mmCIF file of C-alpha atoms in Angstrom:
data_model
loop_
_atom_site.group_PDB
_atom_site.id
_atom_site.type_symbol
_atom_site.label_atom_id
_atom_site.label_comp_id
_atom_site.label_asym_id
_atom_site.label_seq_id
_atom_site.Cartn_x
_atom_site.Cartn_y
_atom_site.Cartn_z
ATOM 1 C CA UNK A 1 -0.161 -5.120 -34.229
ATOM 2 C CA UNK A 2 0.245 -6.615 -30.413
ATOM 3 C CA UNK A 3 -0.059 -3.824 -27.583
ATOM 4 C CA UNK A 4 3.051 -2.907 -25.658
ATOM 5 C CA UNK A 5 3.387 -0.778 -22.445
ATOM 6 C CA UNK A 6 4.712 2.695 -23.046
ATOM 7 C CA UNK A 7 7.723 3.836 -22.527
ATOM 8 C CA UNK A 8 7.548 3.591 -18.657
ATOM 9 C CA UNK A 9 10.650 5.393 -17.401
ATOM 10 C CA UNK A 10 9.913 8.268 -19.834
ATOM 11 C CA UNK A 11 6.027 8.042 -18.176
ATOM 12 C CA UNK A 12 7.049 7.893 -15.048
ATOM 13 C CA UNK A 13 9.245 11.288 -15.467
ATOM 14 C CA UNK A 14 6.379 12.864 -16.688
ATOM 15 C CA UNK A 15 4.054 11.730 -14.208
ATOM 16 C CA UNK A 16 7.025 13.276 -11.574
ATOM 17 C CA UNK A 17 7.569 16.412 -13.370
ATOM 18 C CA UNK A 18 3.549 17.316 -13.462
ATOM 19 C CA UNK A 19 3.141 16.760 -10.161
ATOM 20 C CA UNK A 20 6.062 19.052 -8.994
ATOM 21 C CA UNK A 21 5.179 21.631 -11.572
ATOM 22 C CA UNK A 22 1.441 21.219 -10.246
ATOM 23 C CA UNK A 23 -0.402 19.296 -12.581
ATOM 24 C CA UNK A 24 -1.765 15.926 -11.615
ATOM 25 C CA UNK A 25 -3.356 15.338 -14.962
ATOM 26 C CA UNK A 26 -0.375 13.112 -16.600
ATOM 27 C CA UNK A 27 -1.117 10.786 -13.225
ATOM 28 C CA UNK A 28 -5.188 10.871 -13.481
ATOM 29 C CA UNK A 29 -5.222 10.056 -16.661
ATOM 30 C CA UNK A 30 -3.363 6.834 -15.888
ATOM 31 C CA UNK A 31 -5.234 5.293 -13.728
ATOM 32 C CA UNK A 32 -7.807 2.711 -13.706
ATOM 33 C CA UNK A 33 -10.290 0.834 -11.353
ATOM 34 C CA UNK A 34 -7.626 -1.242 -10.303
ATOM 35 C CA UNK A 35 -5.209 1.691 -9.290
ATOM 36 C CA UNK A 36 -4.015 1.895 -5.917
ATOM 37 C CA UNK A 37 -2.291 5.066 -4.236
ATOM 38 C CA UNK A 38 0.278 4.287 -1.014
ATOM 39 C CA UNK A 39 1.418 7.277 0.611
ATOM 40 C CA UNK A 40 3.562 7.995 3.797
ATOM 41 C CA UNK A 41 1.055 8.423 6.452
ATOM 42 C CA UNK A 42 -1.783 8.201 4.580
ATOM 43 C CA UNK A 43 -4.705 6.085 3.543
ATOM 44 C CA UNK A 44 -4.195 3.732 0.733
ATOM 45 C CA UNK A 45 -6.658 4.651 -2.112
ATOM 46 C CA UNK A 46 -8.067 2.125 -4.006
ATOM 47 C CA UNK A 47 -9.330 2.478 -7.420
ATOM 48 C CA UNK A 48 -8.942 5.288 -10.370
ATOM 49 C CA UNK A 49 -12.420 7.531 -9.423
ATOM 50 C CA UNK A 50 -11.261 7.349 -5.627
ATOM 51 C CA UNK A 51 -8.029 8.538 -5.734
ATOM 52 C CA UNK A 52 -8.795 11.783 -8.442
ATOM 53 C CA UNK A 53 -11.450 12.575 -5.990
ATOM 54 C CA UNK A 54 -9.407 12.696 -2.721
ATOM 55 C CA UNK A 55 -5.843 14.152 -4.770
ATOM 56 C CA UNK A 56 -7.550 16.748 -7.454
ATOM 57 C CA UNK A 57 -7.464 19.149 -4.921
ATOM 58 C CA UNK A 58 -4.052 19.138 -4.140
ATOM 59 C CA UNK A 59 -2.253 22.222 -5.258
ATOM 60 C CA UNK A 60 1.004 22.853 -4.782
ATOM 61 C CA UNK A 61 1.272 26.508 -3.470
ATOM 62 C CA UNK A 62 5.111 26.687 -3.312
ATOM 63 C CA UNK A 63 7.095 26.531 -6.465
ATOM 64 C CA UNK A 64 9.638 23.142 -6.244
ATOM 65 C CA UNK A 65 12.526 22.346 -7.985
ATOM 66 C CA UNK A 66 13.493 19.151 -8.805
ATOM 67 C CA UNK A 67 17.687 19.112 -8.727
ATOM 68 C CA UNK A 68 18.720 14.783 -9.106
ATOM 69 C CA UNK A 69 16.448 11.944 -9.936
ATOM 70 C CA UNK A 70 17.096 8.701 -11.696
ATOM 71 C CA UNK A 71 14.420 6.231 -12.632
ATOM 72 C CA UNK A 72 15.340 2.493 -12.803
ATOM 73 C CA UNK A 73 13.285 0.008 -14.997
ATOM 74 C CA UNK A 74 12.178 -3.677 -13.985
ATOM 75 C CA UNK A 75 10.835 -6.237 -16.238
ATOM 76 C CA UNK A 76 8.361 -8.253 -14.209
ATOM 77 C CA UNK A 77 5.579 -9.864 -17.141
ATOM 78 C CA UNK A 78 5.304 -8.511 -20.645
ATOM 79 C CA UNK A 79 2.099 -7.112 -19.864
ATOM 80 C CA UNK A 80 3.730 -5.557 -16.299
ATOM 81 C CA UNK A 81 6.446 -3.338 -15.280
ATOM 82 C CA UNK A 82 8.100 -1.581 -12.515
ATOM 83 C CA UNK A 83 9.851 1.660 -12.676
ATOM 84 C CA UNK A 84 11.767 2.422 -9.700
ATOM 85 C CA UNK A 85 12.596 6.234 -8.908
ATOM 86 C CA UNK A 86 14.633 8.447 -6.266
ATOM 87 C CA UNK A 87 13.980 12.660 -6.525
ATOM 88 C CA UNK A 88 15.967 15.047 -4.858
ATOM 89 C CA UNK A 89 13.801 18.312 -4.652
ATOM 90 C CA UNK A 90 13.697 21.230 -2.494
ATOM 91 C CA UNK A 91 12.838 25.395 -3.041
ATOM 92 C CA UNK A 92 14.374 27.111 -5.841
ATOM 93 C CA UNK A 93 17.715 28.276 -5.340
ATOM 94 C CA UNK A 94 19.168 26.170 -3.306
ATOM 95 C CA UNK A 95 22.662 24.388 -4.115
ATOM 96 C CA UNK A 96 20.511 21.290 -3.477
ATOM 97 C CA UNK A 97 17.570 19.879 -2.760
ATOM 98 C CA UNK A 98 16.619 18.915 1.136
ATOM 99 C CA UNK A 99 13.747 16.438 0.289
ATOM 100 C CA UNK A 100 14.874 13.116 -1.348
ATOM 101 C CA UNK A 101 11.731 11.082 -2.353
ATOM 102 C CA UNK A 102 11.421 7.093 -3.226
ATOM 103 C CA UNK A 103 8.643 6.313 -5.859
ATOM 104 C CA UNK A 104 7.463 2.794 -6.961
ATOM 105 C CA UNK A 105 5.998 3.082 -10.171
ATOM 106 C CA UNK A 106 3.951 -0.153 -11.520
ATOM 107 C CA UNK A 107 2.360 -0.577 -15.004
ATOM 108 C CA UNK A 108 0.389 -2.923 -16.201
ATOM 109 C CA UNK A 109 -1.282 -3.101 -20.233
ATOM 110 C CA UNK A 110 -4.659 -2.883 -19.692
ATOM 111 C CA UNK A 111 -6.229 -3.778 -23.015
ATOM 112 C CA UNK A 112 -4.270 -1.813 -25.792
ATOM 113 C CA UNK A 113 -3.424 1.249 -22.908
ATOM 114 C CA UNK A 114 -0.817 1.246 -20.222
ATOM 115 C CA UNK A 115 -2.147 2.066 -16.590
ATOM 116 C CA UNK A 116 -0.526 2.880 -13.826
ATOM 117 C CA UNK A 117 -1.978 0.470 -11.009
ATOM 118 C CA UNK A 118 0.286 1.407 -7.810
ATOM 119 C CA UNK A 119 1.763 4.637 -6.854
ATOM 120 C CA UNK A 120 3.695 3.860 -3.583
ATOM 121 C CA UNK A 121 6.161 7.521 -2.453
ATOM 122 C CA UNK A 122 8.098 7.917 0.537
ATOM 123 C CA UNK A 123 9.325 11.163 1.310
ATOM 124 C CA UNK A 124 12.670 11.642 3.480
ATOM 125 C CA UNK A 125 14.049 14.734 4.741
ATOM 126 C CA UNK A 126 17.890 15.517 4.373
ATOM 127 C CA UNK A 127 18.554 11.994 3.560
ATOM 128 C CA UNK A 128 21.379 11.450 1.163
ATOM 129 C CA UNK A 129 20.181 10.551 -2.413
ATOM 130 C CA UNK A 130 21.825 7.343 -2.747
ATOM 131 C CA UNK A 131 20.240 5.142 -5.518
ATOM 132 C CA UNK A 132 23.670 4.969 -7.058
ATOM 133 C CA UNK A 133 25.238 3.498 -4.190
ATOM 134 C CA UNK A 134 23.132 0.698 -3.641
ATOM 135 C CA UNK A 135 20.847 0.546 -6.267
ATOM 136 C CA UNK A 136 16.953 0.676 -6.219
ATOM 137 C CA UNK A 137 14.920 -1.177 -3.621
ATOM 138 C CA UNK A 138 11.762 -2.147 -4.851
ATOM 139 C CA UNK A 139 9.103 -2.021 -2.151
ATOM 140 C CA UNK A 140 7.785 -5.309 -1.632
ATOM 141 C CA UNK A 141 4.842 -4.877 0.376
ATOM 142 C CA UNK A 142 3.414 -2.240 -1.803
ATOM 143 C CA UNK A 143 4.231 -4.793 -4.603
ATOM 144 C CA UNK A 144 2.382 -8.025 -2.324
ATOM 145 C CA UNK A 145 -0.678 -5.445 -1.815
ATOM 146 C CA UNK A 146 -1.235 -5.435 -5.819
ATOM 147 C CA UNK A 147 -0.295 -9.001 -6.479
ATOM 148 C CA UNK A 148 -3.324 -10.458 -6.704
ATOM 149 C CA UNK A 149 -4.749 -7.502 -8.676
ATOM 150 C CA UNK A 150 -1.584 -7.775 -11.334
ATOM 151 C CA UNK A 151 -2.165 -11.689 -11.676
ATOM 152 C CA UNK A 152 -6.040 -10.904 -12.072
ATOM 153 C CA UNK A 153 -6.931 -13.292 -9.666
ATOM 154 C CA UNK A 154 -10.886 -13.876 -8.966
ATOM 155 C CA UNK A 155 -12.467 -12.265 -6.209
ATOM 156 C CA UNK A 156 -12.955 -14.307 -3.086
ATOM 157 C CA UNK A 157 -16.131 -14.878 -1.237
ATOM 158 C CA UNK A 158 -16.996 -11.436 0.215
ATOM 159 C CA UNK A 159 -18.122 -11.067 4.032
ATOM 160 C CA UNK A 160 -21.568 -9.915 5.306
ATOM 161 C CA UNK A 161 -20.827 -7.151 8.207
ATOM 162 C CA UNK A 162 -23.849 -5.827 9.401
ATOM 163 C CA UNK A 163 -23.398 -1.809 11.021
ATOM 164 C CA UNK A 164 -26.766 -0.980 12.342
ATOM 165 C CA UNK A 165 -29.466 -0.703 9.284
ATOM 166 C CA UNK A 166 -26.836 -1.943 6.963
ATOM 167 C CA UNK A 167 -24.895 -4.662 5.590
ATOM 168 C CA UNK A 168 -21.694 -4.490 4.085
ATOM 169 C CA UNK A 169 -19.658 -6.564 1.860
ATOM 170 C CA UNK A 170 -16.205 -7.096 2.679
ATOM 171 C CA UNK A 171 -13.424 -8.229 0.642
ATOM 172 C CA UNK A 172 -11.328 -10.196 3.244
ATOM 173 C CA UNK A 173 -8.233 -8.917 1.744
ATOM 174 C CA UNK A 174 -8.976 -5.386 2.088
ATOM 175 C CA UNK A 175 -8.726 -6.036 6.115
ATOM 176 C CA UNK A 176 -5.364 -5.190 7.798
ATOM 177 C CA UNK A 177 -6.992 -6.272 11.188
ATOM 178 C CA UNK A 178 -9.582 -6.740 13.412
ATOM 179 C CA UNK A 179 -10.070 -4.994 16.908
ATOM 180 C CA UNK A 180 -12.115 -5.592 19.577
ATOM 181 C CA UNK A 181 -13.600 -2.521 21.362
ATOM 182 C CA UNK A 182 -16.906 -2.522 23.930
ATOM 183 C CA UNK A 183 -17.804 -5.733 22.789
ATOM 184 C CA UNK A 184 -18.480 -4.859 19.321
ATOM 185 C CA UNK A 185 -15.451 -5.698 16.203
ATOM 186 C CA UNK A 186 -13.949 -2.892 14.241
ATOM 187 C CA UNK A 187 -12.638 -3.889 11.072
ATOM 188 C CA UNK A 188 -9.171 -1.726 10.000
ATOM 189 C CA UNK A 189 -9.475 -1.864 5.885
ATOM 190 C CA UNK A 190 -7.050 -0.650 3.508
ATOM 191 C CA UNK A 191 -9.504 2.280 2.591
ATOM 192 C CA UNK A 192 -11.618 2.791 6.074
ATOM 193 C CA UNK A 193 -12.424 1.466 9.627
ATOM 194 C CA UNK A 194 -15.933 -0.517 9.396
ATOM 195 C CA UNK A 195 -17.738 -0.221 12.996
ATOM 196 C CA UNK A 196 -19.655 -3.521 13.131
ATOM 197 C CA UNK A 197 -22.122 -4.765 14.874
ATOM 198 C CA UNK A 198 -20.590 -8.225 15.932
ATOM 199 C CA UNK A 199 -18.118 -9.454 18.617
ATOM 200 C CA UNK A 200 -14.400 -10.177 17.702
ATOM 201 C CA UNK A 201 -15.450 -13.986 18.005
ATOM 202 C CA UNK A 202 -18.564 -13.808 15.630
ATOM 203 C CA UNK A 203 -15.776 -11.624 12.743
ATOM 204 C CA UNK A 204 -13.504 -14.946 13.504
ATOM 205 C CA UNK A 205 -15.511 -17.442 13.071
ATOM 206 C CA UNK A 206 -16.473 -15.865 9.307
ATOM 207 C CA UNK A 207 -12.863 -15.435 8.254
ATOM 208 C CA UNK A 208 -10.335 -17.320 5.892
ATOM 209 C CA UNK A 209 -7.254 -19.481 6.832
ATOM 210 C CA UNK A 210 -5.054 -16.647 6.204
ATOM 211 C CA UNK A 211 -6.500 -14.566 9.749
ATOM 212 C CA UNK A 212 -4.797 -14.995 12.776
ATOM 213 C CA UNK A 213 -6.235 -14.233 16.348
ATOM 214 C CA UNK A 214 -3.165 -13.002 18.358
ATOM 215 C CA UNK A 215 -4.849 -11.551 21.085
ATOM 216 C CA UNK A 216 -7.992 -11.706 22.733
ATOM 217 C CA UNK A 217 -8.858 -8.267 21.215
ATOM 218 C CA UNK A 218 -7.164 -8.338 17.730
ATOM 219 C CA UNK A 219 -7.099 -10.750 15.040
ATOM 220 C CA UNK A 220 -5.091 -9.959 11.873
ATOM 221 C CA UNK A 221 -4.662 -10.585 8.351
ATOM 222 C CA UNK A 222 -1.554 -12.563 8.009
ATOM 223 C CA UNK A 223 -0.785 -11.445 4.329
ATOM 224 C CA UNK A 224 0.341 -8.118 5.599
ATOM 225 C CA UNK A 225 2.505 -8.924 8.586
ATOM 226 C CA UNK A 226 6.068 -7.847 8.318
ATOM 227 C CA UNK A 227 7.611 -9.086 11.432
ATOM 228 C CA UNK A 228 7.138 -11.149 15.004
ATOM 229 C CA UNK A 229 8.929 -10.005 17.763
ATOM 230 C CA UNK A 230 8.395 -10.176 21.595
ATOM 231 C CA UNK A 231 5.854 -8.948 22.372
ATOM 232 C CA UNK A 232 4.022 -7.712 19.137
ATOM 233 C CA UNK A 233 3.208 -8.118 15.747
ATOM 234 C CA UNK A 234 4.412 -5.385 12.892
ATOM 235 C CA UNK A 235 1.963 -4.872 9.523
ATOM 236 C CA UNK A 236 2.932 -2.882 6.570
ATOM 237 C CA UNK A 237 1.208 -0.212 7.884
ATOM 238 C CA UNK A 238 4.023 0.487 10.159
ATOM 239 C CA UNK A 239 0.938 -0.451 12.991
ATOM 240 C CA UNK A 240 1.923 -2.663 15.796
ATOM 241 C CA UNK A 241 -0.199 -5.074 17.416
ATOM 242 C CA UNK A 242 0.343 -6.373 21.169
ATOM 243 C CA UNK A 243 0.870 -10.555 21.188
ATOM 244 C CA UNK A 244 0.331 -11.207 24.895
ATOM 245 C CA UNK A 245 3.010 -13.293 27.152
ATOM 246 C CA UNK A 246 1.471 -16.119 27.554
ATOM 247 C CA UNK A 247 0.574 -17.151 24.151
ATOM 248 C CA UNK A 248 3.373 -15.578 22.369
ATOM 249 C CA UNK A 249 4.971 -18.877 21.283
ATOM 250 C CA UNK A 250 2.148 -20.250 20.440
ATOM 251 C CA UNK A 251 0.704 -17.180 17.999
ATOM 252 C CA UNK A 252 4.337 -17.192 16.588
ATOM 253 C CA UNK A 253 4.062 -20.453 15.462
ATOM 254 C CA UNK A 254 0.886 -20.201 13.952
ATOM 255 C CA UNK A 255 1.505 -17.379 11.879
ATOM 256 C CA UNK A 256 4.995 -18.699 10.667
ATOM 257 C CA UNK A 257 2.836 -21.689 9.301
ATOM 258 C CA UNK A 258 0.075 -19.574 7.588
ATOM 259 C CA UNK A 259 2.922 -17.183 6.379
ATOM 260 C CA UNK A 260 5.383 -19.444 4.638
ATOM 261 C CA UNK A 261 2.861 -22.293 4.261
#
């Protein structure tokens, strides 16, 4: 008999309903190596052991009730799927809830068993709950971040940073950015900020096409820019980076043409 995914809205309301009622279990047991947490404000978390170890602890110490939520399906591969979700919660009680969260839910069939490899929430307060009124909105850079991990894609040539008796091995996709600070490069990863010991120029000259130096002091990782505007350069972080006069035109059009190609 061929695997299928589970039932993914149904999982994804039981994922929600555990972690409301205080029991992250129905999430953990979900996740995989490949599993990547995005919350607002927070760290992204990258891989199954990771992100049980930095969320077990989390206990909710105020009871929550959960009073709207609707959960919204997309097919994407037969072996992936997305399940978009809006909750309206707030403290027992009330005539309604005063938090209205946005979840992206994405599955993909890992062997024979589904896993959950992105968790992306947004939390909103007093915001009206309005996935009826213009449907769901599936969050595309969260979905871009797990692309490559979805399509299984090898792992590029890794990067040798040395940080005083040690070397590490970085991923070039796992860096948002590069800054340059007392001569020395610090490297802004999805998961933590690596404190190298070479200049901004020695990082640049190891990097891929797909880095662009915008400033004399930053250089960033063109995948995750969201927007160009004068004088500064947005990432899906919500981060901004500063694009100085002079050059502006000039970094504008190079990252239009390692953006789109």
């Amino acid at each position: 008999m061929k695997a299928a995914l589970e039932d993914t809205v149904a999982l994804s309301k039981t994922i929600t309903h555990g972690y409301y009622a205080g029991d992250m279990e129905p999430y953990f047991s979900h996740l995989c190596a490949k599993s990547v947490w995005m919350g607002t404000g927070g760290r992204v978390l990258l891989g199954g052991g990771a992100i049980r170890s930095r969320l077990e602890g989390v206990v909710r110490t105020r009871s929550c009730q959960i009073y709207k939520e609707e959960y919204y399906p997309l097919y994407l591969t037969p072996r992936c799927q997305a399940v978009m979700a809006e909750v309206q919660t707030g403290e027992p009680g009330q005539e309604q809830g005063d938090i209205t969260a946005s979840y992206t839910f994405l599955y993909q069939l890992i062997g024979t068993e589904t896993k959950l490899v992105l968790l992306h929430a947004n939390y909103e307060f007093l915001r009206p709950f309005a996935m009826n009124e213009g449907g769901p909105v599936l969050e595309i850079p969260a979905y871009q971040f797990v692309r490559d991990i979805l399509m299984e894609i090898p792992p590029k040539k890794r990067l040798a940073i040395p940080c005083g008796s040690t070397t590490l091995f970085v991923q070039p996709d796992m860096i948002f950015y590069i800054r340059s600070r007392n001569r020395k490069a610090e490297l802004f990863c999805v998961d933590k900020v690596i404190q190298s010991d070479l200049s901004i120029s020695e990082i640049n000259a190891m990097l891929p096409e797909s880095f662009c130096a915008i400033h004399r002091c930053y250089t960033v990782n063109s995948r995750y820019v969201m927007s160009i505007r004068r004088y500064e350069v947005s990432l899906i972080t919500g981060e901004t980076l500063p694009v100085p006069f002079h050059t502006y035109m000039h970094v504008k059009s190079d990252l239009e043409s390692r953006i789109t190609g």
